[in-house]
Tab-separated table of C-alpha atoms in Angstrom:
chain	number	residue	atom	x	y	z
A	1	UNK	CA	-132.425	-176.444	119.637
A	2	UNK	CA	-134.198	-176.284	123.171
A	3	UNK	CA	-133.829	-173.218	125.649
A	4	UNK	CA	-131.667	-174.152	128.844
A	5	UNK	CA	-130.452	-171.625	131.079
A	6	UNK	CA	-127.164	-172.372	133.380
A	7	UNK	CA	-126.052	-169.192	135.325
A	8	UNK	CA	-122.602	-168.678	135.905
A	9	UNK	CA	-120.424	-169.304	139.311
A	10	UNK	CA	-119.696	-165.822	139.449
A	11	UNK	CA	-123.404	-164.875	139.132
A	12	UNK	CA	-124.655	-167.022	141.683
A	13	UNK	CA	-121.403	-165.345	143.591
A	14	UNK	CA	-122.282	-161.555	142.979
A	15	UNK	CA	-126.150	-162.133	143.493
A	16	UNK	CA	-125.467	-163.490	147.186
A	17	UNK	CA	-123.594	-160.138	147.628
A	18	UNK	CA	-126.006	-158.313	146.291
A	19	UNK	CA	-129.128	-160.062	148.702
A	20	UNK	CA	-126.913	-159.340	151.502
A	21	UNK	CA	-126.845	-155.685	151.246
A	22	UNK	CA	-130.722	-155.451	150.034
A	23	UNK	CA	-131.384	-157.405	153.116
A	24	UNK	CA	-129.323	-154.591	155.195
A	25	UNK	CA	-132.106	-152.849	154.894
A	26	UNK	CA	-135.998	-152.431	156.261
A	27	UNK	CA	-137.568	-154.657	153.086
A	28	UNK	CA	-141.503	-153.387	153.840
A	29	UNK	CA	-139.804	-149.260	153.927
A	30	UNK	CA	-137.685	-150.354	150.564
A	31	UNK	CA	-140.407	-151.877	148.493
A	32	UNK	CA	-142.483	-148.994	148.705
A	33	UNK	CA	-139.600	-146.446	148.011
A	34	UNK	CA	-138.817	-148.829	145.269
A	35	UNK	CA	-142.627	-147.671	143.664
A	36	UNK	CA	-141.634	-144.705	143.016
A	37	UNK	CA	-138.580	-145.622	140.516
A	38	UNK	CA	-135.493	-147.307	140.953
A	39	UNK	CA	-133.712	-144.045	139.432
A	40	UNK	CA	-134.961	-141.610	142.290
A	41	UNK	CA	-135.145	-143.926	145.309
A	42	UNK	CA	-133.471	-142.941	148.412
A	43	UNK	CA	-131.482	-145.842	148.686
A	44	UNK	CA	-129.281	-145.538	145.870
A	45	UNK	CA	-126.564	-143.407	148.202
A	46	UNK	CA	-125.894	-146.039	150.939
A	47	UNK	CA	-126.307	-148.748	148.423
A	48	UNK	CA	-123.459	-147.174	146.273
A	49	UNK	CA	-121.572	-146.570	150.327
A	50	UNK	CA	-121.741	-149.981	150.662
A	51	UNK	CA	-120.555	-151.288	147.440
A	52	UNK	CA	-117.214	-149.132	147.912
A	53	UNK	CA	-116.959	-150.267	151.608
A	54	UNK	CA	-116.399	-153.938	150.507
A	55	UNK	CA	-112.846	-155.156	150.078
A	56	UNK	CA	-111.239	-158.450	149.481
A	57	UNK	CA	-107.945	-159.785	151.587
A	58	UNK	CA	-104.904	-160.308	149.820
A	59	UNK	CA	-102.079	-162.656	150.932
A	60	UNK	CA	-98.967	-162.038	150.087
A	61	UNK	CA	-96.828	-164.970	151.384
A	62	UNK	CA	-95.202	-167.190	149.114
A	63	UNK	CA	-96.471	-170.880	149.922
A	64	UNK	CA	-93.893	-173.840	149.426
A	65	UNK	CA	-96.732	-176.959	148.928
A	66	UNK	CA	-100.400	-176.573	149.105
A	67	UNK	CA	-100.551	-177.254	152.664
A	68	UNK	CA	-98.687	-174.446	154.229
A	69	UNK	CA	-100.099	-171.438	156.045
A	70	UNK	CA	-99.633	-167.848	156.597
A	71	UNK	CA	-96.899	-167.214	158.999
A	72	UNK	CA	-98.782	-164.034	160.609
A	73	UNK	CA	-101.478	-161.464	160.221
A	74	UNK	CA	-99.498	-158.940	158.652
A	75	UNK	CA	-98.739	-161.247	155.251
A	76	UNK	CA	-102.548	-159.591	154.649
A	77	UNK	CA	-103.379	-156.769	152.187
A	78	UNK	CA	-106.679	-155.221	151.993
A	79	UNK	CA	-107.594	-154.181	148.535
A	80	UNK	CA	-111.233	-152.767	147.422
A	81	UNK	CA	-113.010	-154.343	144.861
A	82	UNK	CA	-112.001	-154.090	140.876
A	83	UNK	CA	-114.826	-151.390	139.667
A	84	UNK	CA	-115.691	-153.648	137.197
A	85	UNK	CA	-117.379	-155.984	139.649
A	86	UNK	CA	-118.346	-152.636	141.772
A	87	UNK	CA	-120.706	-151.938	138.660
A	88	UNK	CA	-121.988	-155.328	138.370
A	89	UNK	CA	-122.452	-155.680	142.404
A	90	UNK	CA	-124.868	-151.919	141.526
A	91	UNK	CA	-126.761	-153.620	138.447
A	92	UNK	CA	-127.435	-156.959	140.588
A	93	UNK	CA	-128.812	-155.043	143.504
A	94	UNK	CA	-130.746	-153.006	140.980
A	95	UNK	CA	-132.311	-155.720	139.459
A	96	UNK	CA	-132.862	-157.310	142.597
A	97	UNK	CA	-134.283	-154.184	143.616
A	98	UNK	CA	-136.625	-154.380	140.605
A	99	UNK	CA	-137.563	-158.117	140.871
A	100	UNK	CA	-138.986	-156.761	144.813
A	101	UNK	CA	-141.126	-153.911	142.962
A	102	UNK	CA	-142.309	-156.020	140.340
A	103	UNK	CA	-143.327	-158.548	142.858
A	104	UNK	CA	-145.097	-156.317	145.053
A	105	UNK	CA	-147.101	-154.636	142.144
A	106	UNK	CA	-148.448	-158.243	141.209
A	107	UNK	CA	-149.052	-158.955	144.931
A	108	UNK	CA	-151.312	-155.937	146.088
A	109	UNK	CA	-154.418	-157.788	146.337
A	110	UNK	CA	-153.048	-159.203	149.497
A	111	UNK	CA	-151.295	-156.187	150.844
A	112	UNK	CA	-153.510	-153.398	152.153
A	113	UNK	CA	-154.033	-154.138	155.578
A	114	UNK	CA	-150.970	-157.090	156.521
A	115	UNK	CA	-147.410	-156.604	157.342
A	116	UNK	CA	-145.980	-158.912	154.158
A	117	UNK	CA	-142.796	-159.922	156.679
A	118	UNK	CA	-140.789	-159.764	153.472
A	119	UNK	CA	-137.700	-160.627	154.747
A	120	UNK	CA	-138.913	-164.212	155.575
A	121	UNK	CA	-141.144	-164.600	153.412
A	122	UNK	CA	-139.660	-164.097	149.689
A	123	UNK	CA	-138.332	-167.008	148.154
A	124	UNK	CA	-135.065	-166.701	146.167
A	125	UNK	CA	-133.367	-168.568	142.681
A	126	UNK	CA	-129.599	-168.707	143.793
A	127	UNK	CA	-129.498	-166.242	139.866
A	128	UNK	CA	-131.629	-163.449	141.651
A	129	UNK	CA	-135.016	-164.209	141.002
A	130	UNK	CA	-138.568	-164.213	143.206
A	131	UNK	CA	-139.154	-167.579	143.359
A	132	UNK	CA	-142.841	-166.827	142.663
A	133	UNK	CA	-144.103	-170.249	143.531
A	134	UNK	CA	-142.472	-171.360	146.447
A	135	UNK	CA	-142.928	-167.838	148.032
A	136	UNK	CA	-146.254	-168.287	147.279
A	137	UNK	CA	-146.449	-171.451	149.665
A	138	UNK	CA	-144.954	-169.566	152.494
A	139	UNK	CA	-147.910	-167.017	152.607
A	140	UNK	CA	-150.042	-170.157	152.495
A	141	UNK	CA	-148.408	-172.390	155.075
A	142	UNK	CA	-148.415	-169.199	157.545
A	143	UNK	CA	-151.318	-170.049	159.714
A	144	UNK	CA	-151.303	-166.596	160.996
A	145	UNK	CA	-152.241	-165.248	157.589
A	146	UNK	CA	-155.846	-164.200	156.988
A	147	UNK	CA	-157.048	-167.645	154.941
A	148	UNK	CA	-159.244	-165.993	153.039
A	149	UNK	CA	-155.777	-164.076	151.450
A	150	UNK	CA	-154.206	-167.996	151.586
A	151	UNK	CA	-157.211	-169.617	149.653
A	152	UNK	CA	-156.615	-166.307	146.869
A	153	UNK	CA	-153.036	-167.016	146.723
A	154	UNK	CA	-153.952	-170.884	146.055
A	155	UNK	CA	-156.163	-169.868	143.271
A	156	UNK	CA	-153.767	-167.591	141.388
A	157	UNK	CA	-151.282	-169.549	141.482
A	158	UNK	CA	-153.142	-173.174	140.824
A	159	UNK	CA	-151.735	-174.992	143.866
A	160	UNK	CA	-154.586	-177.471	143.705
A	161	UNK	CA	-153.920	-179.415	147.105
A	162	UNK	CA	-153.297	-176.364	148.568
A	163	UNK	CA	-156.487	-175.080	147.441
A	164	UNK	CA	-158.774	-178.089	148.511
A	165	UNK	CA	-157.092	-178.264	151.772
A	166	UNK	CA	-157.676	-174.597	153.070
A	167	UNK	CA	-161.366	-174.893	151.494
A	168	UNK	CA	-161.941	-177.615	153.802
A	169	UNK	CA	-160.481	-175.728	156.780
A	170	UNK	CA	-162.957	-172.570	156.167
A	171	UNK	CA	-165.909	-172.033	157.825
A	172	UNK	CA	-169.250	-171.160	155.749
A	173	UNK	CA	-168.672	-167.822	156.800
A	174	UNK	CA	-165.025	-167.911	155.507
A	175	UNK	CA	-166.210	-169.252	152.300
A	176	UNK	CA	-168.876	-166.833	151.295
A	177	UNK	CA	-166.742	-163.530	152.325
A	178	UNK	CA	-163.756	-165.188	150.357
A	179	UNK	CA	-166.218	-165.495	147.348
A	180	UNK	CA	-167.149	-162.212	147.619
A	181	UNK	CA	-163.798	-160.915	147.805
A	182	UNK	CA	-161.720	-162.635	145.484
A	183	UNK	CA	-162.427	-161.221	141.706
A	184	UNK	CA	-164.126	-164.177	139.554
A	185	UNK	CA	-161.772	-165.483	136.117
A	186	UNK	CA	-162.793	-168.921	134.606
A	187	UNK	CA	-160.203	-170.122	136.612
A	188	UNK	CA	-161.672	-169.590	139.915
A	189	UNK	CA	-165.235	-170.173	138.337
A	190	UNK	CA	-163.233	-173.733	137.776
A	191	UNK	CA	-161.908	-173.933	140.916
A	192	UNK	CA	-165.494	-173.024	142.688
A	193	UNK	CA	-167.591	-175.774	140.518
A	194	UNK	CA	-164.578	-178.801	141.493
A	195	UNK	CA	-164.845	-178.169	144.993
A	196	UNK	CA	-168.711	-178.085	145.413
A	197	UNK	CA	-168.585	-181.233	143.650
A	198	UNK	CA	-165.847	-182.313	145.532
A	199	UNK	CA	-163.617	-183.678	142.987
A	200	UNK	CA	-160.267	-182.235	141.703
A	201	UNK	CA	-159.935	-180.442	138.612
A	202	UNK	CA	-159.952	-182.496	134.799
A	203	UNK	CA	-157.075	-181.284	133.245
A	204	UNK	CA	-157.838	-183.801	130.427
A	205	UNK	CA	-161.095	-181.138	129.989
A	206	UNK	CA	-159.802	-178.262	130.272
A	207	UNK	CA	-157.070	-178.747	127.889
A	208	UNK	CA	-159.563	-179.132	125.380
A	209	UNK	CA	-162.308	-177.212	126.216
A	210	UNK	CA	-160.504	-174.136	127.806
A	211	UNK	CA	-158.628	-171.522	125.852
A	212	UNK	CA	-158.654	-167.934	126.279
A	213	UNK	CA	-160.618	-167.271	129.207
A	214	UNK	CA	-159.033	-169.548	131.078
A	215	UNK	CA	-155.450	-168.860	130.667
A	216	UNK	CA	-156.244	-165.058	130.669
A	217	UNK	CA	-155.089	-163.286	133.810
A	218	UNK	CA	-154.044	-166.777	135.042
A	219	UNK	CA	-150.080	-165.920	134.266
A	220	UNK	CA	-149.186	-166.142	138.329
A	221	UNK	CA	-150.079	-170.016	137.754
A	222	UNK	CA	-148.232	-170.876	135.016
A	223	UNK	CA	-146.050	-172.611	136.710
A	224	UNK	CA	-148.539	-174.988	138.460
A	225	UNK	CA	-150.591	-176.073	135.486
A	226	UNK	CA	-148.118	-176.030	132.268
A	227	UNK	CA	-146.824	-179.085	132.425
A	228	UNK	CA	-150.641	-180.495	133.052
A	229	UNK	CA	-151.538	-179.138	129.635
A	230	UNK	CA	-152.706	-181.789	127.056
A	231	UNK	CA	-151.223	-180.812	123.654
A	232	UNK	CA	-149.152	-179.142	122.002
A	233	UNK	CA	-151.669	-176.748	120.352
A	234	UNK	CA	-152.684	-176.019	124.036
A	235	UNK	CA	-149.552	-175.085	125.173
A	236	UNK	CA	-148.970	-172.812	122.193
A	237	UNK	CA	-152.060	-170.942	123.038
A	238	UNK	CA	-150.827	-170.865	127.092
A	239	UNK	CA	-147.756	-169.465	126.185
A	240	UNK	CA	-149.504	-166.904	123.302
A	241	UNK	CA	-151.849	-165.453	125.876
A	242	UNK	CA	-149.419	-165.137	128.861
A	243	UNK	CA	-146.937	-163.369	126.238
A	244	UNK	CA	-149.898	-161.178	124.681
A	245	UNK	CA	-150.954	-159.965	128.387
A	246	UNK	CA	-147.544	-158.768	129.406
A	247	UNK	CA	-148.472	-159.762	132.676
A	248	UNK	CA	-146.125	-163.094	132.816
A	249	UNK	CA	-142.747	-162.827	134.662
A	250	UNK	CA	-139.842	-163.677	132.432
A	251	UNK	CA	-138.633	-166.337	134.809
A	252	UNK	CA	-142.077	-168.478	134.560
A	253	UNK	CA	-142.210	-168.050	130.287
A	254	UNK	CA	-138.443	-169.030	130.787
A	255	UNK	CA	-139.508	-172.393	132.757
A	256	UNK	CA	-142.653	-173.014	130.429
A	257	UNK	CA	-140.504	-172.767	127.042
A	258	UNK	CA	-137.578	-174.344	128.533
A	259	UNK	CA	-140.292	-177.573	128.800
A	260	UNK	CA	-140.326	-177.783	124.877
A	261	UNK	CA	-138.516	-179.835	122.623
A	262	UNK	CA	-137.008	-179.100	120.138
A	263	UNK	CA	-139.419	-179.540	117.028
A	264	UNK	CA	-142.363	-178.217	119.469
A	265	UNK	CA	-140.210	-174.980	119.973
A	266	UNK	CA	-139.535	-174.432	116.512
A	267	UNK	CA	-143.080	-174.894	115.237
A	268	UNK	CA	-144.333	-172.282	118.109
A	269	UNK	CA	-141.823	-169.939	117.323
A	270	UNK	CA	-142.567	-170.241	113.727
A	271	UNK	CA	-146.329	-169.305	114.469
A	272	UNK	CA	-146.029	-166.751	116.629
A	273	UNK	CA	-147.377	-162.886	115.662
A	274	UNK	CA	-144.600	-160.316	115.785
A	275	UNK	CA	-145.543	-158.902	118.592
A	276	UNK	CA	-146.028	-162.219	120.605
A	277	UNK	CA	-142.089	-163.081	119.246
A	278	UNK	CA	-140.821	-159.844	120.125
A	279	UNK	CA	-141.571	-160.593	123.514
A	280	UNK	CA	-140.230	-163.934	123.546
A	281	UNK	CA	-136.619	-162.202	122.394
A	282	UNK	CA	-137.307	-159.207	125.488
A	283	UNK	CA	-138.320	-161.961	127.848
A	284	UNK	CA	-134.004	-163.143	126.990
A	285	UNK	CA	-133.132	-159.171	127.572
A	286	UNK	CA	-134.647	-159.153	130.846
A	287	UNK	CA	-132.450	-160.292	134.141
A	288	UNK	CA	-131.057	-162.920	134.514
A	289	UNK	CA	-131.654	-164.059	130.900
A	290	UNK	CA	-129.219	-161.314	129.504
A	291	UNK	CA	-126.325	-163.546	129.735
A	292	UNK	CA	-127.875	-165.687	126.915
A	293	UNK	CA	-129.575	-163.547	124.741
A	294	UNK	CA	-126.905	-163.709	122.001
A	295	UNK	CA	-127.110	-167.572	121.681
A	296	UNK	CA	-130.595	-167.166	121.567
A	297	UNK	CA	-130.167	-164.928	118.408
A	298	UNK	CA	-127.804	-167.345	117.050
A	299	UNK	CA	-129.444	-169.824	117.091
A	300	UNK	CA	-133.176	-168.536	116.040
A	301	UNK	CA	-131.916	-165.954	114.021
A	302	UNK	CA	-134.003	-167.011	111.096
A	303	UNK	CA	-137.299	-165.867	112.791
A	304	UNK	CA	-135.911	-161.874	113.387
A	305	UNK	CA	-136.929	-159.552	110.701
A	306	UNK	CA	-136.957	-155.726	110.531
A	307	UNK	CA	-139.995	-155.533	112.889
A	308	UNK	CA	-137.870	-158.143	115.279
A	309	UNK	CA	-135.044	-156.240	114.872
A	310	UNK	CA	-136.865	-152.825	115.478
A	311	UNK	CA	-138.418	-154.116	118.796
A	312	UNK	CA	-135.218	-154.840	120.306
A	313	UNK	CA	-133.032	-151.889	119.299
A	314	UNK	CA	-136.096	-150.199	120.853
A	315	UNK	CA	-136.147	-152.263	124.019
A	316	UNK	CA	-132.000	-151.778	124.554
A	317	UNK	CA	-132.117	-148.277	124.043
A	318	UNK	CA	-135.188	-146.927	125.539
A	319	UNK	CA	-135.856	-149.675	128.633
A	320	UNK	CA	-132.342	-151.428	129.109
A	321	UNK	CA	-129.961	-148.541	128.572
A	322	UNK	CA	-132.219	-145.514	129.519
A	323	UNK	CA	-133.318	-147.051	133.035
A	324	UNK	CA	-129.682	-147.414	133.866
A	325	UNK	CA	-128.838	-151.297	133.326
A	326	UNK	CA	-125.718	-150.624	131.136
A	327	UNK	CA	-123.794	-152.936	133.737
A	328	UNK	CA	-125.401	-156.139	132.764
A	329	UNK	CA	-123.952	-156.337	129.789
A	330	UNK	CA	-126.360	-154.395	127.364
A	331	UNK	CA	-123.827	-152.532	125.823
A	332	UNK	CA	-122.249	-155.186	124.143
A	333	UNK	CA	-125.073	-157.049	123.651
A	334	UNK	CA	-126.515	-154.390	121.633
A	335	UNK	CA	-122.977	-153.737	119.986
A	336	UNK	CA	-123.326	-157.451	118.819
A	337	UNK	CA	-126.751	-157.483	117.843
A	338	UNK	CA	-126.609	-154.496	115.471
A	339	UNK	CA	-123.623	-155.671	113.269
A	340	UNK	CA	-125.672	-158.920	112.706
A	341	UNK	CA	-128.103	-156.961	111.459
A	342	UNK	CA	-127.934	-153.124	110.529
A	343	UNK	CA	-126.882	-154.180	107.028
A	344	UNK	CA	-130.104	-155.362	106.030
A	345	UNK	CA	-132.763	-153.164	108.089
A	346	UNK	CA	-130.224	-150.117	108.890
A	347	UNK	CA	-131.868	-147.835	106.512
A	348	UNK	CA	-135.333	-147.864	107.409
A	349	UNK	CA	-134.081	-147.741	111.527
A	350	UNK	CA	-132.957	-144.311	110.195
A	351	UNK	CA	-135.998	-143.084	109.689
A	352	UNK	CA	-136.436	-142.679	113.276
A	353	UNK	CA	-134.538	-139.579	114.098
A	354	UNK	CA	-134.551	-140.020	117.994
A	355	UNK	CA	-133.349	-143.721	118.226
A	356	UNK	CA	-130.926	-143.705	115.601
A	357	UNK	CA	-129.582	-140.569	117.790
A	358	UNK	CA	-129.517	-143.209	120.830
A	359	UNK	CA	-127.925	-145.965	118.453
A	360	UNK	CA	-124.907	-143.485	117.431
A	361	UNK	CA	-124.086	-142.267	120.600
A	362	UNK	CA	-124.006	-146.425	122.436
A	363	UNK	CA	-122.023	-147.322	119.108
A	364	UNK	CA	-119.678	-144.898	118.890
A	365	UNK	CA	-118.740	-144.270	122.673
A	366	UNK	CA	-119.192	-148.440	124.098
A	367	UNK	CA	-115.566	-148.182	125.431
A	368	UNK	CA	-116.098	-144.653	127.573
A	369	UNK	CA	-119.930	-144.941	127.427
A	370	UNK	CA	-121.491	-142.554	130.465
A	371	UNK	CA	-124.597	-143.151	131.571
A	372	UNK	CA	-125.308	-139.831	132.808
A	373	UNK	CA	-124.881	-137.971	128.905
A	374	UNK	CA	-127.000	-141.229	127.649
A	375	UNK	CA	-129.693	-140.571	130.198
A	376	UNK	CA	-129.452	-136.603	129.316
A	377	UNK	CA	-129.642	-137.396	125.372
A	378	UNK	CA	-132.619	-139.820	126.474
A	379	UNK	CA	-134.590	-136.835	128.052
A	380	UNK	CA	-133.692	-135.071	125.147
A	381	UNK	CA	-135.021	-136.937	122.927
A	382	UNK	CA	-138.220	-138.444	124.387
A	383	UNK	CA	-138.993	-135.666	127.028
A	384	UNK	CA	-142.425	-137.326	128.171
């Protein structure tokens, strides 16, 4: 079984929507309101105003072949949207919101002193995802852009050509103030020693020489230099590291493990620590993945035991459900997950007072679930 990930019509549908309204409004004011929590920002009002203010024209003439057309304007209806796609229009922009905030957390080093210019800038996945990598290119192809910040940006994210070509446009003084500025991994150590020799980088080497160090706080290249791994037992340790660090964004571990066939998968999955393979299953909990989280469980099933099981009961109710996402399906999801499973780790989940609380309340009130009294029994429960 390999990992393949085909997003719906309907998403692709909502999430241009959703982009359309985020982009309504000032990206470099929402990014920082977004910092201080999705729950609290400002925007949340006019977001919500202009959810409701988008309706859908309904034609009421009867058509006698496939060719005819309306006979006049007033054949028209206007009718608002069904609030079942008004909630999933809020969780979309939310997690759009979110995917911003995320981005801009991991992209500080280059922020301090430029105007980002967002708006053209960010790359987008039709699903609602940064493109990472390609928005990555645009800071570097902008000429305008400090290229001390470009050469960085090359680095991080292992965009080799990219990286020899702005070396060679730097002047010695360039070079020396970007060495002092940029913080020194093996990577860049790597980077530094291939260009003064003037010679690309020996992937052949470094996929069996390099382990830890090098794919340590690497994760914003993953992308770049996966498929350029060796072996197998290099790629496990790629995709170990950048799951241990909690620093890689679900999309890239998506397009890494997605690579792997299916013996290779099977044999990782098989040797990965708990921890490590509970974040492989919340990597599949976390937007856009959601949608095929269940297969996933299906179909690996055989690898979740009671500290799987625990991790992800955890992760729905205290992360999914308690920031709010109860629109992207999490309800059911978690609905789903627990009858495959309660019956053999129920009784020692019990033993948490607080989340089997949290588990009673989503099990017993899915069809009239409020967010609001989940939220309150949330703060309850875990008041810090």
């Amino acid at each position: 079984m390999t990992i393949k990930f085909w997003p719906t019509l309907q998403l692709v549908a909502c999430v241009r929507i959703a982009q359309g309204i985020i982009y309504s409004f000032d990206l470099e004011h929402l990014k920082r309101s977004l910092l201080g929590g999705l729950q609290n920002t400002e925007y949340i009002e006019p977001i919500t105003k202009k959810i409701l203010e988008i309706v859908l024209p309904a034609y009421c003439a009867r058509f006698s072949h496939l060719t005819a057309a309306r006979k006049n304007t007033e054949e028209v209806k206007i009718v608002p949207l069904p609030p079942q796609v008004k909630k999933k229009l809020g969780g979309i922009i939310f997690s759009l919101g979110l995917e911003i905030k995320l981005w801009y957390e991991c992209h500080r080093f280059i922020e301090h002193k430029f105007n980002l210019d967002l708006r053209n800038k960010l790359s987008w996945f039709s699903f609602g995802v940064i493109d990472r990598l390609e928005t990555a290119r645009n800071f570097i192809q902008d000429e305008a852009f400090d290229i001390g910040v470009r050469f960085h940006l090359a680095c991080k994210y292992c965009l080799d050509d990219d990286v020899q070509m702005l070396w060679r446009k730097m002047s010695i003084a360039d070079r020396i103030n970007a060495m002092r500025r940029i913080p020194r991994t093996r990577s860049i150590d790597l980077y530094i020693q291939s260009l003064r020799r003037k010679r690309p980088r020996n992937w052949t080497e470094i996929s069996r020489n390099e382990r830890h160090k090098f794919f340590l706080g690497n994760c914003l290249g993953i992308r770049s230099y996966f498929t350029k791994l060796r072996f197998p037992v290099v790629r496990y340790h790629c995709i170990l590291i950048a799951l241990g660090s909690g620093m890689a964004h679900q999309y890239d571990l998506y397009s890494c493990i997605s690579l792997l066939n299916a013996a290779e998968l099977n044999s990782m999955l098989s040797r990965f620590p708990t921890p490590e393979l509970c974040e492989i299953f919340k990597t599949f909990l976390r937007w856009p993945f959601q949608i095929m989280f269940l297969d996933l469980v299906h179909n690996f099933q055989q690898h979740i035991n009671k500290d799987i099981f625990y991790c992800v009961v955890t992760f729905i109710l205290n992360y999914k459900l308690g920031m709010g996402f109860e629109d992207h399906m999490y309800i059911e999801i978690f609905e789903r997950f627990w009858n495959l499973f309660s019956a053999k780790y129920e009784d020692s989940f019990k033993k948490d007072v607080a989340l089997s609380a949290l588990a009673k309340y989503v099990l017993e009130s899915s069809k009239d679930y409020d967010a609001r009294q989940y939220r309150y029994l949330v703060n309850l429960y875990f008041p810090d």
